[in-house]
Every structure is written in structure tokens, then in C-alpha cells.
XYZ file of C-alpha atoms in Angstrom:
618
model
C 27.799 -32.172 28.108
C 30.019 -35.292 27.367
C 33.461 -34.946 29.273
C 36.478 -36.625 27.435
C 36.312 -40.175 25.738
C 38.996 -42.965 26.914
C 41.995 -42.493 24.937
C 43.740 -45.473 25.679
C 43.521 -48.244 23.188
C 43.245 -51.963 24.681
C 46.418 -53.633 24.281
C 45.079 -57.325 25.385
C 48.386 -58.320 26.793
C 45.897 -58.468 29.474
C 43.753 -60.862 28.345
C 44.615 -64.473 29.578
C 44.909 -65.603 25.865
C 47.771 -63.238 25.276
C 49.614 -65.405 27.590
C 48.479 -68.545 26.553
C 49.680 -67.557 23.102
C 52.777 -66.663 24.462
C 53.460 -70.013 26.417
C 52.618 -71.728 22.595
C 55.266 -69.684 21.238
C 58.176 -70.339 23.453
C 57.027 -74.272 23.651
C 57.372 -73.946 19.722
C 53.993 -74.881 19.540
C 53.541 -72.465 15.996
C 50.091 -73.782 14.862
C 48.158 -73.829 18.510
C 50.356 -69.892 18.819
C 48.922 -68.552 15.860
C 45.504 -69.457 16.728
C 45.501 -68.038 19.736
C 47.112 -64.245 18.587
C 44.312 -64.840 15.444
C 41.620 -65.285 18.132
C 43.073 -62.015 19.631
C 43.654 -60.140 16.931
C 39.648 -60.564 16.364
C 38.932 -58.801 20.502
C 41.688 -56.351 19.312
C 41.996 -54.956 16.095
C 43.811 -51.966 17.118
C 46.632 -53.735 19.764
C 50.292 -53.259 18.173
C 51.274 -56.263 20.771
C 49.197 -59.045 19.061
C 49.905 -58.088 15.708
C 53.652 -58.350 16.454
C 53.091 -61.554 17.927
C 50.979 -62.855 15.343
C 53.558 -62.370 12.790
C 56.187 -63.708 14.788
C 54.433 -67.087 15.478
C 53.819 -67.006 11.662
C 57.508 -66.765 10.878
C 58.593 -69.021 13.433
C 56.314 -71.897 11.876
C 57.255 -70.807 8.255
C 61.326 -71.035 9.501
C 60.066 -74.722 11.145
C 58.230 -75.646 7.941
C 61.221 -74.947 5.587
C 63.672 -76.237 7.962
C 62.549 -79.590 7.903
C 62.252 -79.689 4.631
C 65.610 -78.485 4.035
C 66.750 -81.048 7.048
C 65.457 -83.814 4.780
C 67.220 -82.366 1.848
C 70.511 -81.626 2.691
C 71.367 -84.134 6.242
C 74.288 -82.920 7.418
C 73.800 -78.678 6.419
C 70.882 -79.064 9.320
C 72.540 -77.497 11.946
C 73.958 -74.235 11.206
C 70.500 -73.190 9.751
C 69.264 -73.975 13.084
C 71.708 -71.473 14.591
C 70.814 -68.887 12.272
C 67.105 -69.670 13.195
C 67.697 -69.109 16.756
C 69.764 -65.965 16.375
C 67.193 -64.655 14.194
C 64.460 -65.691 17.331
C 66.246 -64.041 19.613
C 66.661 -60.693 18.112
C 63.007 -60.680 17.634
C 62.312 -61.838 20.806
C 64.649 -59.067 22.010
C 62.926 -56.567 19.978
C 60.224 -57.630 21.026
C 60.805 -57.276 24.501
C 61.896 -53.824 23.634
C 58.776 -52.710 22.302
C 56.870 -53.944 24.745
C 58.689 -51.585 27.033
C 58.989 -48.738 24.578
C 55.066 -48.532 24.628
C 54.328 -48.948 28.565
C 56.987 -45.913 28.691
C 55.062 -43.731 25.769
C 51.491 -44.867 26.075
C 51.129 -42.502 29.614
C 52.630 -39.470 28.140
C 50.391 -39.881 24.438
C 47.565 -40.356 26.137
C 48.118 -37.583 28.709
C 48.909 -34.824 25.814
C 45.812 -35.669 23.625
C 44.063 -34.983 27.374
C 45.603 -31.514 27.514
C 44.560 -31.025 23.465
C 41.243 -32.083 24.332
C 41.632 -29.786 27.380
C 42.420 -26.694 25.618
C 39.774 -27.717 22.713
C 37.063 -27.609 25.188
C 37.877 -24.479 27.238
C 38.115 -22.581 23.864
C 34.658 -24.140 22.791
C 33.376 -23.055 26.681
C 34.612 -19.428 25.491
C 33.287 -19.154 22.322
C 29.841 -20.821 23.833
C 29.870 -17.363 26.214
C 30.704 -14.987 23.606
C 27.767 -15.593 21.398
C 25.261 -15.774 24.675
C 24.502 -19.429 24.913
C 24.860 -19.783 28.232
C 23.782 -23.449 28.863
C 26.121 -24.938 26.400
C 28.911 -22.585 27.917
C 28.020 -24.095 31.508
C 28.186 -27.590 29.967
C 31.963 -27.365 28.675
C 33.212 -25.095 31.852
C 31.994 -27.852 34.392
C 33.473 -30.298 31.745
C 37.119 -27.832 31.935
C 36.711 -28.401 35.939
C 36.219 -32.300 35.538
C 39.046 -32.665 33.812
C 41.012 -30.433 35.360
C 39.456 -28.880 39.100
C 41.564 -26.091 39.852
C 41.182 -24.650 36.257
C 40.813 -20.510 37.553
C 39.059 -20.003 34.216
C 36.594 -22.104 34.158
C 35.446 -21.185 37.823
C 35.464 -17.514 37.306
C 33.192 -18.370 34.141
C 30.859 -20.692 35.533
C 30.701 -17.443 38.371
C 30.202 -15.020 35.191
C 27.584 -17.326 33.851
C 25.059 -16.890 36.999
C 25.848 -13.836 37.407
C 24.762 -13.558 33.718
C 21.303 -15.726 34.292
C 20.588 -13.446 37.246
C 20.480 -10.133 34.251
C 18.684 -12.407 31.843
C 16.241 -12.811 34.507
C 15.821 -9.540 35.427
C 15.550 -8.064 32.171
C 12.733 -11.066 31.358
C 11.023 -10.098 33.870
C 10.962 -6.414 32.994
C 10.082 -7.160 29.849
C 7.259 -8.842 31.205
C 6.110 -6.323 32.938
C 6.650 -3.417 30.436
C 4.832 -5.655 27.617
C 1.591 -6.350 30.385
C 1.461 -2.529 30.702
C 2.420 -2.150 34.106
C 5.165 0.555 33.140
C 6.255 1.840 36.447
C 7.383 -1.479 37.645
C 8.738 -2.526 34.332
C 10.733 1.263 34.406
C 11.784 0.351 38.154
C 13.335 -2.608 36.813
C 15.050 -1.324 33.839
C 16.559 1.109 36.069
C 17.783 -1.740 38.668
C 19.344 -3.543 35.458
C 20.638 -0.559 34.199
C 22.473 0.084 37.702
C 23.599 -3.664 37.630
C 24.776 -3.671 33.832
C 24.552 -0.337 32.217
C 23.324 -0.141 28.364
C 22.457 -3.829 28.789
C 21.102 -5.304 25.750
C 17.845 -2.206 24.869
C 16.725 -1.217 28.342
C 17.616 2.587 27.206
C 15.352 2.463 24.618
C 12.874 0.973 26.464
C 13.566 3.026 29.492
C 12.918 6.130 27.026
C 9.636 4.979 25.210
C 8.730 4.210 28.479
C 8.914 7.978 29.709
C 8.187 8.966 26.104
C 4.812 7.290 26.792
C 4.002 8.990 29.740
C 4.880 12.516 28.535
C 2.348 11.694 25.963
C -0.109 10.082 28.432
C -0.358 13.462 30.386
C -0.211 15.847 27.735
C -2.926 13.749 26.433
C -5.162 13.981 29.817
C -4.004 17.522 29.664
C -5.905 17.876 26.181
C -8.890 16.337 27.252
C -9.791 18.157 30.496
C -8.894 21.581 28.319
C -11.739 20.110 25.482
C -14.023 19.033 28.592
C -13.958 22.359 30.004
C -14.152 24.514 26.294
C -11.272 25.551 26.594
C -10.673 25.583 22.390
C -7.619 27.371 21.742
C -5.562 25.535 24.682
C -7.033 22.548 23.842
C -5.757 23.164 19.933
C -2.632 24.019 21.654
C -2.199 20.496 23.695
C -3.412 17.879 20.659
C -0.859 19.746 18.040
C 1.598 19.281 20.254
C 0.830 15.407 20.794
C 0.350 15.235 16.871
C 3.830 16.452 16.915
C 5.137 14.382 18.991
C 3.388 11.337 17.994
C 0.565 10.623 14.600
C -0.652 7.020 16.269
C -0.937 8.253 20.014
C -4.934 7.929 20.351
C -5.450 8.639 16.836
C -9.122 8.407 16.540
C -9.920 10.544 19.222
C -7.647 13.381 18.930
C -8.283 13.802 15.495
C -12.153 13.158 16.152
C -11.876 15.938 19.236
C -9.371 18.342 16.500
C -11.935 18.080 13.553
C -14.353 19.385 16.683
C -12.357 22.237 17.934
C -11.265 23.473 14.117
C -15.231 23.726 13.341
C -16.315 25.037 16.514
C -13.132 27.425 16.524
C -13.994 28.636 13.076
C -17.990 29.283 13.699
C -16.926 31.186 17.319
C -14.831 33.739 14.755
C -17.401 34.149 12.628
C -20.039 34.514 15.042
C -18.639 37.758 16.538
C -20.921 40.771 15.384
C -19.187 42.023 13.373
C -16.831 39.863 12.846
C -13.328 40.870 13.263
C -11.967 40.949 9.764
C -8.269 40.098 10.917
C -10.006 36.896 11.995
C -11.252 35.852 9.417
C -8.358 34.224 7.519
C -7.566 32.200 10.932
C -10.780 30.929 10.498
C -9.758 29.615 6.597
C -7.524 28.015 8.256
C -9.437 26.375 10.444
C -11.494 24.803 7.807
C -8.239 23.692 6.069
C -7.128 21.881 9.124
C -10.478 20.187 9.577
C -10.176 19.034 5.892
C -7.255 17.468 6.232
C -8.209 15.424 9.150
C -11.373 14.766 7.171
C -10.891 15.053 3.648
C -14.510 14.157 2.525
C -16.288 16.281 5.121
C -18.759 18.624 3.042
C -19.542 20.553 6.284
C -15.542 21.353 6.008
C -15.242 21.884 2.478
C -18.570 24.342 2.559
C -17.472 26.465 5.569
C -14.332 26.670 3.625
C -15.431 27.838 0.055
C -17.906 30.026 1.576
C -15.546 31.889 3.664
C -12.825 32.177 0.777
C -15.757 33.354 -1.509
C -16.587 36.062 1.103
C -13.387 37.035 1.585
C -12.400 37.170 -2.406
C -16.018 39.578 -2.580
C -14.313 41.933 0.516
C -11.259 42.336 -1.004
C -12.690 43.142 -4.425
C -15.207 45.321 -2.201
C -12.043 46.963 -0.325
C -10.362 47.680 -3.655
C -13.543 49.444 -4.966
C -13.511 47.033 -8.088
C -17.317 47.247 -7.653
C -18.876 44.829 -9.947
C -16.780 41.843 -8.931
C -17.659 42.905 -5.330
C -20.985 42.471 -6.269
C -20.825 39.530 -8.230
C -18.715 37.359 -5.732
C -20.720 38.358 -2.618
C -23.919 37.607 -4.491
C -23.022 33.944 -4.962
C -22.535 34.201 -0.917
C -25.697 36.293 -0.297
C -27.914 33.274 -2.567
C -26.317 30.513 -0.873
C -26.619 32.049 2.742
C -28.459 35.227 3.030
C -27.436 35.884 6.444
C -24.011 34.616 6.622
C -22.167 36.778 8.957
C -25.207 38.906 10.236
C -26.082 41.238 7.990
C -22.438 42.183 6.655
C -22.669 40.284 3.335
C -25.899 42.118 2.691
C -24.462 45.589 3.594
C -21.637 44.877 1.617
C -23.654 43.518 -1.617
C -25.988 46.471 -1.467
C -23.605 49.344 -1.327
C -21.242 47.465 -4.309
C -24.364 46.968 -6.297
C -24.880 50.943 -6.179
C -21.109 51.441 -6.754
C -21.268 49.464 -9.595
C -24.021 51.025 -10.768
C -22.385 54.457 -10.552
C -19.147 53.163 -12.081
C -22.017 52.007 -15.595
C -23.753 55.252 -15.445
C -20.142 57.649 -15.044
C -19.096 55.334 -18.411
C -22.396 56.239 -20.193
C -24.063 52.787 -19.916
C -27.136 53.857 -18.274
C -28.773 50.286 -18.885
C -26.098 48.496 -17.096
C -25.985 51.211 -14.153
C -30.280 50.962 -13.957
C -29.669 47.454 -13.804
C -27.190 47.595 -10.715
C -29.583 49.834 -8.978
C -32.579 47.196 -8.944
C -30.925 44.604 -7.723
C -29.629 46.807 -4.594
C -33.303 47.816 -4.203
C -34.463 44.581 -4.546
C -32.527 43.324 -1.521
C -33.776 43.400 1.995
C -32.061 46.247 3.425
C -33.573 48.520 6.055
C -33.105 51.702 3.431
C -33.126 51.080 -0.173
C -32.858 55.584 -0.538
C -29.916 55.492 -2.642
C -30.937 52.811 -4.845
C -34.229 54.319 -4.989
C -32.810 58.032 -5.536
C -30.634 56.853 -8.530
C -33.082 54.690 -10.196
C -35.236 58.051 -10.006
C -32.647 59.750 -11.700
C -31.026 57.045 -14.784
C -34.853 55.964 -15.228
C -35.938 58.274 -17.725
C -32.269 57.916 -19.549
C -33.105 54.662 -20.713
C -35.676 55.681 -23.158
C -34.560 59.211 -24.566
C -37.341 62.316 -25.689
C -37.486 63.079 -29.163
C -36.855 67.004 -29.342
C -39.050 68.818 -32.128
C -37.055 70.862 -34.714
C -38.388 73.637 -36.518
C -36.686 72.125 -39.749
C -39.165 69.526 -41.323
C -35.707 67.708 -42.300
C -32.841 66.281 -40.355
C -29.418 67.388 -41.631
C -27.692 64.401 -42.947
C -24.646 65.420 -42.371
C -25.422 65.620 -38.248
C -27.550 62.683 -36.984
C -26.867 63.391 -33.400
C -25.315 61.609 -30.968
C -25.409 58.090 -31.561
C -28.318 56.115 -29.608
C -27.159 54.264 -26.177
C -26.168 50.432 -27.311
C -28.692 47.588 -26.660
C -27.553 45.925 -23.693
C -26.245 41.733 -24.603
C -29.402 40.430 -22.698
C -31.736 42.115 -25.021
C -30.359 39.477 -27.912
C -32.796 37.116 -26.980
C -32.408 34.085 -29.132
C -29.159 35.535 -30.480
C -25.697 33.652 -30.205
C -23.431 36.555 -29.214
C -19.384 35.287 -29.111
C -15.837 36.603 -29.072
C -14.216 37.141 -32.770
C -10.506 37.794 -33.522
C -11.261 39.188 -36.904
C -8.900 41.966 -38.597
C -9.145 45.143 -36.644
C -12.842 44.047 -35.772
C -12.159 42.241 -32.807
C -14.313 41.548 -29.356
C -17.565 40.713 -28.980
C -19.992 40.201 -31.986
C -23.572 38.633 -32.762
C -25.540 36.836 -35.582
C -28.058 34.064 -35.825
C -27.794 30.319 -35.307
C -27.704 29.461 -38.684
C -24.613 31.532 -38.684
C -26.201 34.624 -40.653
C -26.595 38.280 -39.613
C -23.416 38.446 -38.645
C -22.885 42.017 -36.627
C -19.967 42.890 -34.199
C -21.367 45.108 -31.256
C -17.907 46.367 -29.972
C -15.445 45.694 -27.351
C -16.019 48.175 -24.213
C -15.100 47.587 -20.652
C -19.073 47.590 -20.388
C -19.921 45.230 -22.956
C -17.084 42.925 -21.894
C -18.677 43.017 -18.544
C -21.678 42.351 -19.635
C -20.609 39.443 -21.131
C -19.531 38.340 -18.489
C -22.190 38.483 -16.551
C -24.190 36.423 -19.165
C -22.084 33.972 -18.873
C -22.003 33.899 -15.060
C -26.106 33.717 -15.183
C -25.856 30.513 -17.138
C -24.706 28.296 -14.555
C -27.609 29.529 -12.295
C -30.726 27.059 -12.199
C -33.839 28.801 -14.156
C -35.764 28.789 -10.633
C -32.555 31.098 -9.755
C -32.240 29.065 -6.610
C -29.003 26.890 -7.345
C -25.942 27.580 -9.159
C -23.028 25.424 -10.461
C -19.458 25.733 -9.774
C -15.884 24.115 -10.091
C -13.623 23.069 -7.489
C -11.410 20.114 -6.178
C -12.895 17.519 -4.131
C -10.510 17.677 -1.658
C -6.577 17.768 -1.627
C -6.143 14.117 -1.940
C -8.662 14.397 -4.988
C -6.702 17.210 -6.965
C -9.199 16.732 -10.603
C -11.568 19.806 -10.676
C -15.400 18.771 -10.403
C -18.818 20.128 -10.881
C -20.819 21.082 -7.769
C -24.275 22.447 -7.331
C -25.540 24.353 -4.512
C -28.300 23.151 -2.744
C -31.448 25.318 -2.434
C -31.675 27.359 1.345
C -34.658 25.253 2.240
C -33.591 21.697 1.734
C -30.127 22.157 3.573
C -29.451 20.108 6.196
C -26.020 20.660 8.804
C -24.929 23.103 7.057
C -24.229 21.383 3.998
C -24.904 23.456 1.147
C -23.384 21.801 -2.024
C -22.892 18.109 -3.455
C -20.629 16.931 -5.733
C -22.147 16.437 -9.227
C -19.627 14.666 -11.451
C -16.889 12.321 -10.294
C -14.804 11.872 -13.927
C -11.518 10.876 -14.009
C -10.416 14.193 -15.609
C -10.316 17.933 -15.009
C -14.369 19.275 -15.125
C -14.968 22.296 -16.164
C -17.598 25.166 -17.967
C -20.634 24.088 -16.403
C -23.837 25.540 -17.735
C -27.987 24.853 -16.885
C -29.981 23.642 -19.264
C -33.221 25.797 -19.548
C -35.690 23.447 -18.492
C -33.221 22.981 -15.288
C -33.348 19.180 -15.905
C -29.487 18.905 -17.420
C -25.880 20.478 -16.678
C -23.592 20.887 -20.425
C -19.837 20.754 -19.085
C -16.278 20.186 -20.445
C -13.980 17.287 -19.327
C -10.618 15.863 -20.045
C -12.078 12.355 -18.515
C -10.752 10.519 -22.425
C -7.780 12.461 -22.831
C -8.901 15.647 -24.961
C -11.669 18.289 -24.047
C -15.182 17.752 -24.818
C -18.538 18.674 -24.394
C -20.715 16.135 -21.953
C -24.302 16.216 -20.419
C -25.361 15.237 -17.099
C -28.958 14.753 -15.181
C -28.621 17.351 -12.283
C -28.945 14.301 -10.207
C -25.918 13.303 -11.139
C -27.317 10.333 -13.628
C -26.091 9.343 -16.935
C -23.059 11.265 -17.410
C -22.733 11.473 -21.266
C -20.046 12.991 -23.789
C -21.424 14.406 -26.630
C -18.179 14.889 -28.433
C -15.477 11.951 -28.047
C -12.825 12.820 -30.578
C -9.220 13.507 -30.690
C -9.005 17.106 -31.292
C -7.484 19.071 -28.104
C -10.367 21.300 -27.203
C -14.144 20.987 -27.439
C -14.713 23.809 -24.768
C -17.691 26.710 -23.491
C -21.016 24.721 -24.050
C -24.322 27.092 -24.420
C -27.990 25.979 -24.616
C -30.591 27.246 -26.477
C -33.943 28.652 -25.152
C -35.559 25.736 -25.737
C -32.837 23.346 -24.606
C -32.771 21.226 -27.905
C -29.896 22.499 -29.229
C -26.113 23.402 -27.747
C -22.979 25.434 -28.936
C -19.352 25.594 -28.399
C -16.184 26.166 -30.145
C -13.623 23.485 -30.963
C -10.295 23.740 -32.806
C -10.915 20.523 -34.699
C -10.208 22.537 -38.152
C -7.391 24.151 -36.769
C -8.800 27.649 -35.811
C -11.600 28.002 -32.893
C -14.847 27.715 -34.778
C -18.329 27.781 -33.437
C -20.519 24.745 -33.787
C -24.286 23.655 -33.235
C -25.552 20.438 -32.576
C -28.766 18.767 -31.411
C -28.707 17.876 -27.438
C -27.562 14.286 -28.085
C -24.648 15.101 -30.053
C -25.856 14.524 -33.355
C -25.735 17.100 -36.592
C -22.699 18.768 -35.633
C -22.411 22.059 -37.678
C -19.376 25.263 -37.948
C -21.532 28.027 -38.095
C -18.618 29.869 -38.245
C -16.855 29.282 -41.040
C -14.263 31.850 -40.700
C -10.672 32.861 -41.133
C -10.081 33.812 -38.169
C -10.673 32.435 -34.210
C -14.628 32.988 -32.966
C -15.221 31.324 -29.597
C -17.015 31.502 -26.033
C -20.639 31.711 -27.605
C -23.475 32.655 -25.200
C -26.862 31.746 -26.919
C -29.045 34.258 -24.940
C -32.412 33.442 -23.495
């Protein structure tokens, strides 16, 4: 750094010229002093001396000049102007002389307190160089301090401060160095010397912490690994949710590739037990609901999942003796996987089927209850006896014996009891629907031209019934596949139509894909007869219609686009040409027919009242 710049200005008395000038001026010699000061006055601008001189030889010539002249003039009044003149010379020659003096006095002590403000100037600058860390610049103006003045105690005890300083700076570099190459144990070794040298220096705690932080998760990492080497699942669960916990990035991929692992494998050791223990069940939903969120598009995941929760809503229905959605809910398991869980799901599905059927036949519906009873003999259970023992028995109920009366004829007035209603499936080409009329509510029928109208009642049997209708509709004619409704997964919250995929062409378990991918809520999905198209409803352009899809998942169509709220519960007919649904577009729910492609919409309705959920039965 630059130490102090010479603060004395030339004077030039000095200068051999100055006294040559001088000698001119005391010879009188005005013209030949005046040039020489001049000549001066160009070395140096800044000397007080020569200007003083210069304007003295300048008067002094004038005074000549004008004395002559006056001399000339005036004779005899010469003389005392002369004596004035050289008064007047030697005051200024005295004041000169003075001046002179006054400055070689001053000069010393001026230039010696702008040294000390200079001084002062650059031991603050020193200070404020150390305070903000620059440590070079703060050498530079504490060895310029010392130049200037060498027993400055400041200025040594900083320049001390300052090595000492480097020597931290170095260490700490160094450290750094080391902790960013990845050798941590040295680079902790030397955080800890710094720290011992200059505690909470600049962030070796931090560093000192991630440091340890790091290694915690290092071995608690190792720790997981050897427990997932050795199959060691729910210790190994254990030791990755913990470093999860602690840490989301720490070897990402592979924990959450060795977590999705453990979840499955965890899950399929519960429900391998035979039996399996019912309590574990639900830990095993949960399972699948961890692996899903590690891997939200995993089908494996989201198949295990919905089959389990599908089994478990048919066991609780089962446990709660509400027979008929037992039967209906583990059925859906039973066709997807016939021997999921051993042979519990077909223990279960046989002995609700007979339940069910006992429930029909104590409410007088013999043709629902016979029914029931087939399809528990029809499965492939060691003994089918009770099936077999009450199909013997409701058999010949179906199809009452006329008795012979000795009275040629009947009594009008007593018909009997009345006959045992038709069961809904027997309405073959008939649309049967739901009808708020006037004290005639339920379920009604008629043709689908809209004539014959008939309502058929509104019994727990009948309503189940109708249910069950509409449940067979979104089963594939071949009875092999079925269609359903869920979310994707929970990133992908829009409900979307699935189909199962037949036992035989299932590969890794999978045993759905995802049909539609609209971007709204999917819904009512029903097979086409010919087992070629799926109707549906979706909100995909911002109201509820009716759409048809190829059950490869082609040409997604809607047949409906309007603005009316709800075009909902699509039906085909037998021979697939036609469709119906109800829609609000006049302001009540109405039933209408159309051809397959949308066109010739008709209400076939025509009503006062709300009529909706047709089922066209085949």
C-alpha cells in the first residue's frame, strides 16, 4: 500500500535563480529581477516566496518608472519622493524578511500535523480494513501505521492479529477441503481443532453437525441393508422409516426401491398364512397404501390393494350377516381370483350365497332364494349338501300344482292367494326403471317405445333384484371381465373406468388396466352385449353425459355433449343398437332412447313426475 505523499511544497528559495533574482533586486536592476522571479514562478507555481518577490520587483520598477517621469516633471520635488520610495522599500523588504522567517518557523509544524491527520486517517482505514475481513488491505495500511510511525502498539498487535487470523482462514480452507472431497473424518478432526482454536468460527458447527448427521444416517442406512439382505422385513421396515424420517434425499432410489419391496413382500407373507389371521389383514391394506405412495402408478400395488379392501368390505358384510352383499362383494373377488386366500373366499361366498338364499325364501321370494342356491352349488366346494338339500326343497315352489275343486266354478269373490311375482330378469327385452309417481312409486316396467307401462312394486326383494341387474351389466357377456370405478392413484384423484383382466391372460399379478383417462369424474360403466363397447358417464366437458368407448380403450366418444347437468345410468339393448338413460334436460329426470351413435334422441317418458335408472333387460 502507498505510505504518505511529501507534504512539503517547494519553496525555490533554493534554486540558484532565486538568488540571482534577488541580487537584481537590490542592484535595482527591476527588468533583469522580474525575469528571473517570472522564470521561477513557471518551476514553482505554488512557492509564496517568488510570488512575493515577483510583485515586489514589479512595484519597485513601476515606483522607478513614475519617478523619473515625475523627476522630469517637477526638478526640484525629486527628492522627497525618493525618500518616500525608500521607506516604502524598506518596509517591504522588512516584511519581507519577516515572512520569510514566519514560514521556516510554521512550515515544520504544518507539515508535521497533516502527518499525524494522515496518521490517524490510515490507522482508522487499517481498522475498518480488519473489521469487514479483508485482511491483505488491513496488512497494507498497519505496516504503512508502523512506517510512519514504528512503535505504534496498535498496529503491531494487529499485524500479530492478522496472522494469527490467516493461520484460521487456513485451517478452516483446508477443512473445507477436505469435508467437500468426502474425506469426513479428517475434515471433522479439523473442524474440531478450529473449533478449539476459535470457537463458533464462521459455520464449522453446522458443518461439524451435518457431518455427524451424515454418519448417523450412513449407519442406520448399512443397518437397513444387512436387515433387507438377511429378510429380516419388519426390522428392515423399521430402519428405512426411520432414515425417511430423518432424511427424504438420503439414498433415495434405493430405499424407496428396497421399501416398495418389503411393503409387497410384507403384505403377500400376511396373506399367505392359512388362514390368514384376520387382525392382519388391515396391516396388510396398509401395506399396499405405503407401496402406492412410493409408486403411485404401480398396478401390482393398486390391485393387491382393491382386492384386499374388496375382500375385506365382503367379510364384514359376511360378519354382519347382511348376506346378499356378502355374496355379491366376495363374488367380484372369487371371479377375479378364485383362490385368493386359500380357499376362504370360496367358503365364505358359498355359505353367504345359501344365507342369502334363506333370507329370499323366509321373505316369500322363492325365485330369488332358488337362484342363490345354484350359484352356491355351482361353485367348487368339497360339499355342495346344503345347497343341494334346499334346492330339493324351494324347487317344486317355483311352479305351483293346480288343486282340483269339486265346484266347476271359482268363487269370484276369493281368487286365492296371489301368484309369486315374476322375477326382473324374466323381462327380457323390457326397460324396467325407478318412478316417483303419486303413491305409485319404486320400480316399474313398459316397452321401449314407452307403452305398456306397469309398476311391479317396491319390495326389499325386488329392489334387490334390481340391483343385481344392474350389477350384471358391467360384467363382459363371456362373464369373464367386469368393469369398475376407482381413482388412479392419490395424485390422480378423477374417478376412472377399469376392467378386469380375464384369469388366464394375467401376468404379475396384474389383474386390471385402466380404461379411460378423461379429464373428469368417470362413472356408470356398462358392457355392451356384443362385449365390443363400454356406455359410461363423465364430467370430462363440464356437465354429465353419456360416452362410448372400444374396450381397448380406442375412440372414446360422447354421445351427448350438451349443457344440461346430468345425462346419467346408460343401458344397452339386446342387440346393442340402441341405449337408454335419464337426463334432466326438461327439468324432471326423464328416460330417453337413442341409436348407439347418439342420434334420434327420444323421452319415452313423458311424465310428470321423475323416472330414472332404466335397466333394458337381456
Amino acid at each position: 500500500m502507498t505510505m504518505f505523499a511529501e507534504s512539503t511544497i517547494p519553496s525555490g528559495r533554493d534554486d540558484p535563480l532565486y538568488q540571482k533574482g534577488l541580487g537584481h533586486l537590490q542592484q535595482g536592476e527591476w527588468a533583469a529581477a522580474i525575469e528571473a522571479f517570472e522564470s521561477l514562478q513557471t518551476k514553482y507555481p505554488e512557492s509564496a516566496a517568488i510570488e512575493r518577490a515577483l510583485e515586489d520587483a514589479r512595484l519597485r520598477a513601476a515606483i522607478t518608472t513614475d519617478k523619473r517621469i515625475r523627476g522630469r516633471l517637477l526638478g526640484v520635488r525629486i527628492w522627497p519622493i525618493l525618500l518616500r520610495i525608500a521607506l516604502v522599500a524598506l518596509i517591504g523588504f522588512l516584511l519581507y524578511t519577516g515572512a520569510q522567517l514566519l514560514t521556516e518557523a510554521v512550515q515544520p509544524m504544518i507539515r508535521q500535523a497533516r502527518e499525524n491527520q494522515r496518521l490517524v486517517q490510515t490507522l482508522a482505514d487499517a481498522e475498518a480494513f480488519l473489521e469487514a475481513g479483508d485482511t491483505d488491505a488491513a496488512e497494507a495500511a498497519f505496516i504503512a501505521v508502523l512506517a510512519a510511525d514504528p512503535d505504534n502498539a496498535r498496529a503491531q498487535e494487529a499485524l500479530e492479529q492478522i496472522e494469527a487470523e490467516r493461520e484460521i482462514q487456513t485451517l478452516y480452507a483446508r477443512a473445507v477441503e477436505l469435508d467437500e472431497a468426502g474425506d469426513s473424518e479428517a475434515a471433522l478432526a479439523a473442524y474440531r481443532e478450529l473449533d478449539g482454536l476459535r470457537p463458533g468460527f464462521r459455520d464449522i458447527r453446522q458443518r461439524m453437525d451435518a457431518i455427524e448427521r451424515s454418519r448417523s444416517l450412513a449407519e442406520l442406512f448399512e443397518e437397513a441393508l444387512t436387515l433387507y439382505a438377511t429378510g429380516e422385513a419388519e426390522e428392515a421396515i423399521a430402519a428405512y422409516t426411520a432414515l425417511r424420517e430423518r432424511s427424504l434425499s438420503y439414498e433415495q432410489e434405493t430405499v424407496e426401491e428396497h421399501l416398495y419391496t418389503l411393503y409387497m413382500e410384507a403384505a403377500a407373507d400376511i396373506l399367505a398364512q392359512r388362514p390368514p389371521a384376520l387382525e392382519q389383514l388391515s396391516r396388510a391394506q396398509t401395506y399396499y397404501t405405503q407401496a402406492l405412495a412410493l409408486r403411485p402408478r404401480s398396478q401390482e400395488a393398486a390391485s393387491e390393494r382393491q382386492l384386499l379392501r374388496l375382500f375385506l368390505e365382503g367379510r364384514t358384510a359376511f360378519d354382519q350377516e347382511r348376506w346378499t352383499a356378502a355374496a355379491a362383494t366376495l363374488r367380484r373377488v372369487y371371479d377375479t381370483r378364485p383362490d385368493y386366500l386359500g380357499d376362504m373366499v370360496l367358503t365364505l361366498l358359498y355359505e353367504a350365497y345359501v344365507r342369502s338364499g334363506d333370507d329370499y325364501r323366509a321373505a316369500g321370494d322363492n325365485y330369488l332364494a332358488y337362484e342363490q342356491y345354484r350359484k352356491a352349488q355351482s361353485l367348487p366346494v368339497a360339499d355342495t349338501a346344503f345347497a343341494d338339500g334346499r334346492l330339493f326343497y324351494v324347487e317344486p315352489l317355483l311352479t305351483p300344482t293346480p288343486t282340483p275343486t269339486p265346484t266347476p266354478t271359482p268363487r269370484p269373490e276369493f281368487a286365492g292367494p296371489p301368484p309369486t311375482p315374476r322375477p326382473l330378469s324374466a323381462y327380457t327385452n323390457k326397460i324396467i326403471f325407478k318412478a316417483d309417481a303419486p303413491n305409485l312409486g319404486e320400480i316399474w316396467m313398459m316397452d321401449p317405445d314407452g307403452t305398456n307401462r306397469q309398476r311391479l312394486g317396491r319390495s326389499a326383494d325386488m329392489r334387490q333384484q334390481f340391483e343385481d341387474l344392474r350389477d350384471q351389466e358391467r360384467y363382459a357377456p363371456e362373464g369373464d371381465r367386469f368393469a369398475f370405478v376407482q381413482a388412479p392413484s392419490p395424485s390422480e384423484p378423477l374417478q376412472q373406468v377399469f376392467l378386469t383382466i380375464p384369469v388366464a391372460e394375467r401376468v404379475g399379478g396384474v389383474w386390471y388396466t385402466q380404461l379411460t383417462r378423461l379429464d373428469g369424474d368417470t362413472f356408470d360403466p356398462v358392457w355392451s352385449p356384443d362385449g365390443e363397447r363400454i356406455a359410461f358417464v363423465s364430467s370430462a366437458l363440464e356437465s354429465d353425459d353419456i360416452w362410448i368407448i372400444n374396450v381397448d380403450g380406442s375412440e372414446p366418444q360422447p354421445l351427448t355433449p350438451n349443457p344440461w347437468e346430468w345425462d346419467r345410468h346408460p343401458t344397452w339393448s339386446p342387440d346393442g343398437e340402441r341405449i337408454v338413460f335419464w337426463s334432466n334436460r326438461s327439468g324432471l329426470k326423464q328416460l330417453y332412447i337413442m341409436d348407439a351413435d347418439g342420434t334420434n334422441v327420444t323421452n319415452i317418458s313423458n311424465t310428470q313426475w321423475d323416472e330414472y335408472d332404466p335397466i333394458w333387460v337381456k
